[in-house]
Short mmCIF file of C-alpha atoms in Angstrom, two decimals:
data_model
loop_
_atom_site.label_atom_id
_atom_site.label_comp_id
_atom_site.label_asym_id
_atom_site.label_seq_id
_atom_site.Cartn_x
_atom_site.Cartn_y
_atom_site.Cartn_z
CA UNK A 1392 -17.57 4.36 0.21
CA UNK A 1393 -21.11 5.67 -0.12
CA UNK A 1394 -24.44 5.70 1.71
CA UNK A 1395 -26.74 2.70 1.23
CA UNK A 1396 -30.54 2.70 1.38
CA UNK A 1397 -31.62 -0.96 1.33
CA UNK A 1398 -30.41 -4.49 2.04
CA UNK A 1399 -29.32 -5.14 -1.53
CA UNK A 1400 -27.12 -2.05 -1.58
CA UNK A 1401 -25.67 -2.90 1.83
CA UNK A 1402 -24.84 -6.44 0.72
CA UNK A 1403 -23.23 -5.18 -2.48
CA UNK A 1404 -21.09 -2.67 -0.56
CA UNK A 1405 -20.16 -5.17 2.14
CA UNK A 1406 -19.14 -7.87 -0.36
CA UNK A 1407 -17.17 -5.37 -2.45
CA UNK A 1408 -15.08 -4.56 0.63
CA UNK A 1409 -15.01 -7.99 2.28
CA UNK A 1410 -14.01 -10.26 -0.62
CA UNK A 1411 -10.82 -8.38 -1.57
CA UNK A 1412 -9.86 -8.18 2.11
CA UNK A 1413 -10.42 -11.92 2.50
CA UNK A 1414 -8.26 -12.71 -0.50
CA UNK A 1415 -5.41 -10.48 0.64
CA UNK A 1416 -5.63 -11.77 4.22
CA UNK A 1417 -5.36 -15.33 2.91
CA UNK A 1418 -2.35 -14.21 0.89
CA UNK A 1419 -0.90 -12.48 3.96
CA UNK A 1420 -1.29 -15.55 6.18
CA UNK A 1421 0.09 -17.65 3.35
CA UNK A 1422 3.57 -16.24 4.05
CA UNK A 1423 3.65 -18.06 7.38
CA UNK A 1424 1.90 -21.05 5.81
CA UNK A 1425 4.56 -21.30 3.09
CA UNK A 1426 7.37 -20.92 5.64
CA UNK A 1427 5.95 -23.69 7.80
CA UNK A 1428 4.97 -26.22 5.12
CA UNK A 1429 8.21 -25.85 3.14
CA UNK A 1430 10.31 -26.11 6.29
CA UNK A 1431 8.30 -29.11 7.52
CA UNK A 1432 8.86 -30.94 4.26
CA UNK A 1433 12.57 -30.12 4.50
CA UNK A 1434 13.16 -31.33 8.08
CA UNK A 1435 10.97 -31.79 11.18
CA UNK A 1436 13.64 -30.38 13.53
CA UNK A 1437 13.94 -27.29 11.35
CA UNK A 1438 10.16 -26.95 11.60
CA UNK A 1439 10.46 -27.06 15.40
CA UNK A 1440 13.04 -24.25 15.19
CA UNK A 1441 10.81 -22.11 13.01
CA UNK A 1442 7.96 -22.86 15.46
CA UNK A 1443 9.93 -21.47 18.40
CA UNK A 1444 10.96 -18.42 16.37
CA UNK A 1445 7.43 -17.59 15.24
CA UNK A 1446 6.19 -17.96 18.81
CA UNK A 1447 8.44 -15.02 19.67
CA UNK A 1448 7.95 -13.06 16.44
CA UNK A 1449 4.18 -13.09 15.91
CA UNK A 1450 3.06 -11.29 19.13
CA UNK A 1451 5.30 -8.28 18.47
CA UNK A 1452 4.52 -8.37 14.75
CA UNK A 1453 0.78 -8.22 15.52
CA UNK A 1454 1.32 -5.51 18.14
CA UNK A 1455 2.95 -3.20 15.61
CA UNK A 1456 0.60 -4.06 12.75
CA UNK A 1457 -2.32 -3.39 15.11
CA UNK A 1458 -0.95 0.06 15.96
CA UNK A 1459 -0.56 0.91 12.27
CA UNK A 1460 -4.10 -0.31 11.51
CA UNK A 1461 -5.49 2.63 13.52
CA UNK A 1462 -5.06 4.64 10.33
CA UNK A 1463 -8.18 2.91 8.94
CA UNK A 1464 -10.79 4.30 11.40
CA UNK A 1465 -9.04 7.69 11.46
CA UNK A 1466 -9.33 8.10 7.69
CA UNK A 1467 -12.80 6.51 7.74
CA UNK A 1468 -14.06 9.21 10.09
CA UNK A 1469 -12.43 11.92 7.92
CA UNK A 1470 -14.19 10.56 4.82
CA UNK A 1471 -17.54 10.30 6.60
CA UNK A 1472 -17.21 13.91 7.78
CA UNK A 1473 -16.01 15.14 4.37
CA UNK A 1474 -12.57 16.22 5.70
CA UNK A 1475 -10.42 14.76 2.94
CA UNK A 1476 -7.75 17.45 3.35
CA UNK A 1477 -6.58 15.80 6.60
CA UNK A 1478 -5.86 12.38 5.06
CA UNK A 1479 -2.35 13.00 3.66
CA UNK A 1480 -1.03 14.48 6.91
CA UNK A 1481 -2.36 11.59 9.00
CA UNK A 1482 -0.86 9.12 6.51
CA UNK A 1483 2.59 10.61 6.98
CA UNK A 1484 2.29 10.54 10.77
CA UNK A 1485 1.81 6.78 10.49
CA UNK A 1486 4.81 6.52 8.16
CA UNK A 1487 6.95 8.19 10.82
CA UNK A 1488 5.37 5.98 13.46
CA UNK A 1489 6.17 2.85 11.41
CA UNK A 1490 9.84 3.80 11.15
CA UNK A 1491 10.03 4.33 14.90
CA UNK A 1492 8.30 1.03 15.62
CA UNK A 1493 10.76 -0.74 13.29
CA UNK A 1494 13.65 0.28 15.54
CA UNK A 1495 11.88 -1.16 18.57
CA UNK A 1496 11.28 -4.50 16.85
CA UNK A 1497 14.90 -4.61 15.65
CA UNK A 1498 16.08 -4.30 19.24
CA UNK A 1499 13.72 -7.02 20.45
CA UNK A 1500 14.82 -9.46 17.73
CA UNK A 1501 18.56 -8.94 17.98
CA UNK A 1502 18.91 -8.51 21.76
CA UNK A 1503 15.90 -10.12 23.41
CA UNK A 1504 15.10 -13.19 21.30
CA UNK A 1505 18.50 -14.97 21.66
CA UNK A 1506 18.29 -14.66 25.44
CA UNK A 1507 14.82 -16.22 25.54
CA UNK A 1508 15.71 -19.06 23.18
CA UNK A 1509 18.85 -19.88 25.17
CA UNK A 1510 16.74 -20.56 28.29
CA UNK A 1511 14.16 -22.87 26.70
CA UNK A 1512 16.28 -26.03 26.82
CA UNK A 1513 15.94 -26.65 23.09
CA UNK A 1514 18.03 -29.06 21.08
CA UNK A 1515 21.08 -27.22 19.63
CA UNK A 1516 19.88 -27.57 16.03
CA UNK A 1517 16.38 -26.31 16.89
CA UNK A 1518 17.79 -23.30 18.78
CA UNK A 1519 20.18 -22.44 15.96
CA UNK A 1520 17.46 -22.55 13.31
CA UNK A 1521 15.20 -20.36 15.46
CA UNK A 1522 17.88 -17.67 15.96
CA UNK A 1523 18.89 -17.55 12.30
CA UNK A 1524 15.27 -17.49 11.12
CA UNK A 1525 14.54 -14.45 13.33
CA UNK A 1526 17.68 -12.58 12.31
CA UNK A 1527 16.91 -12.97 8.61
CA UNK A 1528 13.23 -12.16 9.15
CA UNK A 1529 14.25 -8.91 10.87
CA UNK A 1530 15.61 -7.65 7.54
CA UNK A 1531 11.99 -7.35 6.40
CA UNK A 1532 10.69 -5.33 9.36
CA UNK A 1533 10.89 -1.90 7.71
CA UNK A 1534 9.22 -2.87 4.41
CA UNK A 1535 6.57 -4.87 6.27
CA UNK A 1536 5.46 -1.94 8.44
CA UNK A 1537 5.67 0.63 5.64
CA UNK A 1538 3.67 -1.60 3.32
CA UNK A 1539 1.09 -2.17 6.09
CA UNK A 1540 0.67 1.60 6.42
CA UNK A 1541 0.16 2.01 2.67
CA UNK A 1542 -2.29 -0.90 2.66
CA UNK A 1543 -4.25 0.65 5.54
CA UNK A 1544 -4.58 3.83 3.47
CA UNK A 1545 -5.88 1.87 0.49
CA UNK A 1546 -8.38 0.01 2.69
CA UNK A 1547 -9.69 3.17 4.34
CA UNK A 1548 -10.22 4.74 0.91
CA UNK A 1549 -12.31 1.71 -0.06
CA UNK A 1550 -9.62 0.45 -2.46
CA UNK A 1551 -9.58 -3.04 -0.98
CA UNK A 1552 -9.22 -4.60 -4.43
CA UNK A 1553 -5.93 -2.76 -4.78
CA UNK A 1554 -4.71 -4.23 -1.49
CA UNK A 1555 -5.87 -7.63 -2.71
CA UNK A 1556 -3.87 -7.45 -5.94
CA UNK A 1557 -0.76 -6.40 -4.05
CA UNK A 1558 -1.08 -9.15 -1.44
CA UNK A 1559 -1.63 -11.76 -4.14
CA UNK A 1560 1.92 -11.03 -5.24
CA UNK A 1561 3.20 -12.11 -1.83
CA UNK A 1562 2.54 -15.82 -2.37
CA UNK A 1563 4.61 -16.28 -5.56
CA UNK A 1564 7.35 -13.97 -4.27
CA UNK A 1565 7.58 -15.72 -0.92
CA UNK A 1566 7.26 -19.21 -2.40
CA UNK A 1567 10.01 -18.62 -4.96
CA UNK A 1568 12.47 -17.07 -2.51
CA UNK A 1569 11.74 -19.76 0.11
CA UNK A 1570 12.22 -22.62 -2.31
CA UNK A 1571 15.52 -21.21 -3.50
CA UNK A 1572 16.89 -20.51 -0.01
CA UNK A 1573 15.52 -23.47 1.97
CA UNK A 1574 16.53 -26.14 -0.54
CA UNK A 1575 19.47 -24.37 -2.22
CA UNK A 1576 17.84 -24.18 -5.66
CA UNK A 1577 18.94 -22.02 -8.62
CA UNK A 1578 22.50 -21.80 -7.30
CA UNK A 1579 21.53 -20.33 -3.90
CA UNK A 1580 22.97 -21.77 -0.66
CA UNK A 1581 20.92 -24.42 1.16
CA UNK A 1582 19.84 -22.63 4.36
CA UNK A 1583 17.00 -24.83 5.65
CA UNK A 1584 14.58 -23.18 8.06
CA UNK A 1585 16.67 -20.01 8.26
CA UNK A 1586 16.16 -19.52 4.52
CA UNK A 1587 12.42 -19.21 5.09
CA UNK A 1588 13.06 -16.07 7.15
CA UNK A 1589 15.27 -14.51 4.49
CA UNK A 1590 12.83 -15.46 1.73
CA UNK A 1591 9.95 -13.75 3.53
CA UNK A 1592 12.02 -10.58 4.05
CA UNK A 1593 12.94 -10.39 0.38
CA UNK A 1594 9.28 -10.86 -0.56
CA UNK A 1595 8.24 -7.90 1.62
CA UNK A 1596 10.90 -5.65 0.11
CA UNK A 1597 9.55 -6.47 -3.32
CA UNK A 1598 6.00 -5.82 -2.18
CA UNK A 1599 6.92 -2.41 -0.71
CA UNK A 1600 8.55 -1.23 -3.93
CA UNK A 1601 5.53 -2.26 -5.97
CA UNK A 1602 3.06 -0.60 -3.55
CA UNK A 1603 5.00 2.68 -3.68
CA UNK A 1604 4.77 2.64 -7.46
CA UNK A 1605 1.02 1.93 -7.31
CA UNK A 1606 0.43 4.74 -4.78
CA UNK A 1607 2.21 7.19 -7.09
CA UNK A 1608 0.25 6.14 -10.19
CA UNK A 1609 -3.29 5.24 -9.03
CA UNK A 1610 -5.67 8.16 -9.79
CA UNK A 1611 -7.72 7.88 -6.57
CA UNK A 1612 -4.55 7.90 -4.46
CA UNK A 1613 -2.62 10.41 -6.57
CA UNK A 1614 -5.30 13.01 -5.80
CA UNK A 1615 -3.94 13.25 -2.23
CA UNK A 1616 -0.46 14.24 -3.52
CA UNK A 1617 1.36 11.86 -1.24
CA UNK A 1618 4.65 12.58 -2.99
CA UNK A 1619 4.65 15.89 -1.09
CA UNK A 1620 6.23 14.96 2.23
CA UNK A 1621 4.22 16.28 5.16
CA UNK A 1622 6.03 17.45 8.30
CA UNK A 1623 5.90 15.67 11.62
CA UNK A 1624 2.73 16.69 13.46
CA UNK A 1625 3.13 16.01 17.16
CA UNK A 1626 -0.61 16.11 17.87
CA UNK A 1627 -1.48 13.84 14.92
CA UNK A 1628 1.26 11.40 15.92
CA UNK A 1629 0.09 11.27 19.53
CA UNK A 1630 -3.53 10.81 18.45
CA UNK A 1631 -2.46 7.90 16.24
CA UNK A 1632 -0.51 6.29 19.06
CA UNK A 1633 -3.37 6.85 21.52
CA UNK A 1634 -5.83 5.10 19.21
CA UNK A 1635 -3.47 2.49 17.79
CA UNK A 1636 -1.69 1.32 20.93
CA UNK A 1637 -4.81 -0.26 22.49
CA UNK A 1638 -5.62 -1.94 19.15
CA UNK A 1639 -2.12 -3.35 18.93
CA UNK A 1640 -2.22 -4.15 22.64
CA UNK A 1641 -5.41 -6.17 22.17
CA UNK A 1642 -3.83 -8.12 19.30
CA UNK A 1643 -0.71 -8.61 21.42
CA UNK A 1644 -2.64 -9.77 24.48
CA UNK A 1645 -4.43 -12.38 22.37
CA UNK A 1646 -1.57 -13.57 20.21
CA UNK A 1647 1.07 -13.62 22.93
CA UNK A 1648 -0.99 -16.22 24.78
CA UNK A 1649 -0.78 -18.45 21.71
CA UNK A 1650 2.96 -17.81 21.59
CA UNK A 1651 3.42 -18.49 25.30
CA UNK A 1652 1.66 -21.81 24.77
CA UNK A 1653 4.04 -22.45 21.89
CA UNK A 1654 6.99 -21.78 24.18
CA UNK A 1655 5.50 -23.98 26.92
CA UNK A 1656 5.48 -26.76 24.32
CA UNK A 1657 9.29 -26.68 24.51
CA UNK A 1658 9.06 -29.04 27.50
CA UNK A 1659 7.50 -31.69 25.25
CA UNK A 1660 9.24 -33.61 22.49
CA UNK A 1661 10.31 -32.02 19.19
CA UNK A 1662 7.59 -34.08 17.50
CA UNK A 1663 4.88 -32.49 19.68
CA UNK A 1664 6.39 -29.04 19.08
CA UNK A 1665 6.29 -29.57 15.31
CA UNK A 1666 2.75 -31.01 15.38
CA UNK A 1667 1.48 -28.15 17.52
CA UNK A 1668 3.08 -25.59 15.17
CA UNK A 1669 1.66 -27.24 12.06
CA UNK A 1670 -1.89 -27.28 13.45
CA UNK A 1671 -1.58 -23.74 14.82
CA UNK A 1672 -0.24 -22.53 11.49
CA UNK A 1673 -3.25 -23.87 9.59
CA UNK A 1674 -5.59 -22.47 12.25
CA UNK A 1675 -3.99 -19.07 11.69
CA UNK A 1676 -4.63 -19.44 7.97
CA UNK A 1677 -8.32 -20.13 8.68
CA UNK A 1678 -8.37 -17.08 10.95
CA UNK A 1679 -8.16 -15.00 7.77
CA UNK A 1680 -11.94 -15.44 7.40
CA UNK A 1681 -13.12 -13.88 10.70
CA UNK A 1682 -10.28 -11.36 10.60
CA UNK A 1683 -11.45 -10.17 7.18
CA UNK A 1684 -14.96 -9.68 8.58
CA UNK A 1685 -13.38 -7.73 11.44
CA UNK A 1686 -11.42 -5.44 9.10
CA UNK A 1687 -14.48 -4.89 6.89
CA UNK A 1688 -16.55 -3.94 9.92
CA UNK A 1689 -13.91 -1.44 11.03
CA UNK A 1690 -13.90 0.27 7.62
CA UNK A 1691 -17.69 0.41 7.20
CA UNK A 1692 -18.60 1.24 10.81
CA UNK A 1693 -16.03 4.07 11.02
CA UNK A 1694 -17.48 5.61 7.84
CA UNK A 1695 -21.09 5.32 9.01
CA UNK A 1696 -20.25 6.67 12.48
CA UNK A 1697 -18.40 9.60 10.88
CA UNK A 1698 -21.52 10.30 8.80
CA UNK A 1699 -23.71 10.04 11.95
CA UNK A 1700 -25.87 7.13 10.74
CA UNK A 1701 -26.22 4.82 13.80
CA UNK A 1702 -29.14 2.85 12.30
CA UNK A 1703 -27.01 1.89 9.30
CA UNK A 1704 -24.24 0.84 11.68
CA UNK A 1705 -26.56 -1.68 13.35
CA UNK A 1706 -27.69 -3.09 10.00
CA UNK A 1707 -24.13 -3.55 8.75
CA UNK A 1708 -23.09 -5.16 12.04
CA UNK A 1709 -25.87 -7.73 11.74
CA UNK A 1710 -24.96 -8.44 8.11
CA UNK A 1711 -21.29 -8.91 8.92
CA UNK A 1712 -21.84 -11.23 11.85
CA UNK A 1713 -24.28 -13.42 9.93
CA UNK A 1714 -21.73 -13.69 7.12
CA UNK A 1715 -19.07 -14.74 9.63
CA UNK A 1716 -21.36 -17.46 10.99
CA UNK A 1717 -22.03 -18.87 7.52
CA UNK A 1718 -18.33 -18.97 6.66
CA UNK A 1719 -17.53 -20.66 9.98
CA UNK A 1720 -19.91 -23.50 9.17
CA UNK A 1721 -18.12 -24.09 5.86
CA UNK A 1722 -14.58 -24.03 7.32
CA UNK A 1723 -15.67 -26.28 10.20
CA UNK A 1724 -16.86 -29.01 7.81
CA UNK A 1725 -13.86 -28.57 5.51
CA UNK A 1726 -11.31 -29.01 8.28
CA UNK A 1727 -13.18 -31.86 9.96
CA UNK A 1728 -13.34 -33.90 6.76
CA UNK A 1729 -9.83 -33.15 5.48
CA UNK A 1730 -7.80 -32.79 8.68
CA UNK A 1731 -5.61 -35.83 7.92
CA UNK A 1732 -4.79 -34.51 4.46
CA UNK A 1733 -4.07 -31.07 5.89
CA UNK A 1734 -1.67 -32.64 8.39
CA UNK A 1735 0.13 -34.42 5.56
CA UNK A 1736 0.93 -31.03 3.99
CA UNK A 1737 3.36 -30.34 6.82
CA UNK A 1738 5.27 -33.64 6.93
CA UNK A 1739 5.29 -37.29 5.93
CA UNK A 1740 6.02 -39.06 9.23
CA UNK A 1741 2.97 -41.15 10.22
CA UNK A 1742 3.15 -40.29 13.94
CA UNK A 1743 3.53 -36.60 13.10
CA UNK A 1744 0.42 -36.74 10.86
CA UNK A 1745 -1.60 -38.55 13.55
CA UNK A 1746 -0.68 -36.07 16.28
CA UNK A 1747 -1.21 -33.04 14.04
CA UNK A 1748 -4.68 -34.37 13.12
CA UNK A 1749 -5.61 -34.44 16.81
CA UNK A 1750 -4.48 -30.84 17.27
CA UNK A 1751 -6.48 -29.89 14.16
CA UNK A 1752 -9.59 -31.43 15.71
CA UNK A 1753 -9.26 -29.00 18.61
CA UNK A 1754 -8.70 -26.17 16.16
CA UNK A 1755 -12.22 -26.74 14.81
CA UNK A 1756 -13.51 -24.97 17.89
CA UNK A 1757 -11.11 -22.09 17.26
CA UNK A 1758 -13.10 -21.39 14.12
CA UNK A 1759 -16.38 -21.10 16.04
CA UNK A 1760 -14.91 -18.99 18.85
CA UNK A 1761 -13.17 -16.61 16.42
CA UNK A 1762 -16.40 -16.22 14.46
CA UNK A 1763 -18.00 -14.84 17.62
CA UNK A 1764 -15.16 -12.62 18.89
CA UNK A 1765 -13.29 -11.23 15.85
CA UNK A 1766 -16.17 -9.29 14.17
CA UNK A 1767 -16.91 -7.60 17.49
CA UNK A 1768 -13.33 -6.33 17.68
CA UNK A 1769 -13.66 -4.72 14.25
CA UNK A 1770 -16.99 -3.13 15.13
CA UNK A 1771 -15.55 -1.61 18.30
CA UNK A 1772 -12.54 -0.25 16.36
CA UNK A 1773 -14.98 1.38 13.95
CA UNK A 1774 -16.46 3.20 16.94
CA UNK A 1775 -12.89 4.29 17.84
CA UNK A 1776 -13.42 2.37 21.07
CA UNK A 1777 -10.05 0.76 21.74
CA UNK A 1778 -9.01 1.25 25.36
CA UNK A 1779 -11.81 -0.66 27.12
CA UNK A 1780 -11.63 -3.60 24.65
CA UNK A 1781 -7.90 -3.77 25.39
CA UNK A 1782 -8.55 -4.24 29.12
CA UNK A 1783 -11.33 -6.73 28.42
CA UNK A 1784 -8.95 -8.67 26.17
CA UNK A 1785 -6.35 -8.81 28.93
CA UNK A 1786 -8.92 -10.25 31.32
CA UNK A 1787 -10.09 -12.87 28.83
CA UNK A 1788 -6.77 -14.00 27.41
CA UNK A 1789 -4.58 -13.89 30.50
CA UNK A 1790 -7.20 -14.65 33.12
CA UNK A 1791 -8.54 -17.76 31.41
CA UNK A 1792 -6.22 -19.33 28.84
CA UNK A 1793 -2.95 -20.05 30.62
CA UNK A 1794 -4.39 -20.84 34.08
CA UNK A 1795 -6.86 -23.31 32.59
CA UNK A 1796 -4.20 -24.82 30.31
CA UNK A 1797 -1.77 -25.32 33.18
CA UNK A 1798 -4.48 -26.88 35.32
CA UNK A 1799 -5.48 -29.35 32.59
CA UNK A 1800 -1.84 -30.18 31.86
CA UNK A 1801 -0.86 -30.96 35.45
CA UNK A 1802 -4.10 -32.39 36.85
CA UNK A 1803 -5.49 -34.34 33.89
CA UNK A 1804 -4.12 -36.65 31.22
CA UNK A 1805 -4.70 -34.10 28.43
CA UNK A 1806 -1.08 -32.89 28.42
CA UNK A 1807 -0.40 -30.48 25.52
CA UNK A 1808 -4.03 -30.60 24.38
CA UNK A 1809 -5.11 -28.95 27.65
CA UNK A 1810 -3.51 -25.71 26.50
CA UNK A 1811 -5.63 -25.71 23.35
CA UNK A 1812 -8.77 -26.05 25.48
CA UNK A 1813 -7.58 -23.05 27.51
CA UNK A 1814 -7.08 -21.02 24.33
CA UNK A 1815 -10.57 -21.84 23.08
CA UNK A 1816 -12.09 -20.88 26.43
CA UNK A 1817 -10.30 -17.51 26.38
CA UNK A 1818 -11.62 -16.71 22.89
CA UNK A 1819 -15.19 -17.46 23.97
CA UNK A 1820 -14.74 -15.30 27.09
CA UNK A 1821 -13.37 -12.40 25.03
CA UNK A 1822 -16.36 -12.58 22.70
CA UNK A 1823 -18.79 -12.37 25.63
CA UNK A 1824 -16.96 -9.34 27.05
CA UNK A 1825 -16.76 -7.57 23.67
CA UNK A 1826 -20.48 -8.14 23.16
CA UNK A 1827 -21.15 -6.57 26.56
CA UNK A 1828 -19.07 -3.55 25.58
CA UNK A 1829 -20.84 -3.14 22.24
CA UNK A 1830 -24.23 -3.28 23.95
CA UNK A 1831 -23.12 -0.47 26.28
CA UNK A 1832 -21.89 1.66 23.37
CA UNK A 1833 -25.07 1.17 21.32
CA UNK A 1834 -27.22 2.03 24.31
CA UNK A 1835 -25.26 5.24 25.02
CA UNK A 1836 -25.51 6.35 21.39
CA UNK A 1837 -29.27 5.65 21.32
CA UNK A 1838 -29.77 7.64 24.50
#
């Protein structure tokens, strides 16, 4: 990271951070994409089981990843203020935090998830696949959170290319393990949808081992002497939780609505469940674009705020949001033209493809709404403003999405599609509220 003095330098810096993040976010989302497409090609009922499992898994996964991501603005402010000596200690506080969060997620998966699945009225095969998928996926909780902490350190140091190279390894690792375990290839047992969970866990263990080796060898990381274990710092740990919990809470409040909608889909047929999951899965993959803008904004804004350059903050914010708008136009056209072919990636049944294509048409508007809301979240995190956005997110996601979806389901003929309209409306509302908050922050800083 360094100070910029003109548009050309700002664009060069922004692209150097954004492109690697985009590539590794696409690779990150590809884990779920690979799980879903491979399972869908194996069996539609197994896909429905994985759908129910991911509806429970993703909200808590995003909650914990969001908490860990608070390391980025913390280190960004240290770098902007020239306080590099504090970086290693804060990194270790997030390592300890990750281990503690892993225990919480273990308990939720092994004790809470089976109880929820048992009360959804699912077909026995679908329920069994969902339980087994979650149990195997839980084996990857510890490496996933530890790797996310290491990746946050790399990102904050401006080493986003390093994160990109590591995440690019996820796709071949996950694809190979999934193929072997879902279909019983290379002498492995045929596990179906449950094998996708185990394959993803094995991939994350491999990724963690490689990232530890890189952290020990890379010259820009080695300078912080991370091999010297730092003691638990109660104040640093509490500060990390105080900043990270609202970030994770905002992610949770948003994503859990999507998962609740996924669970509501249990009242419809297994075909609708599978079609909904397929379209939602591809929408999540496309979300990598606005999310990458959001992460880039968090890194750059935190650095510029730490260096006390508010004018540069405004210029980078404008650049990032315009980039998000341009990308949204491209993905909108891509998905509109190829939605039938995208649907065919998840299954071969003609009715399944038709229904998934309809869901994908609604997802077009997800792209536009996310383009508006996601960059604003990253900008606010760069300001270390997390508590108010959390409350605003609760209002938008819970006050709009589910009530509107239920109304459209029961009082119109839209059925399952009504919930997608509710989700889109909540994203638009969140963007309006986040923009209001950013305007207040900018005005206070100017004054």
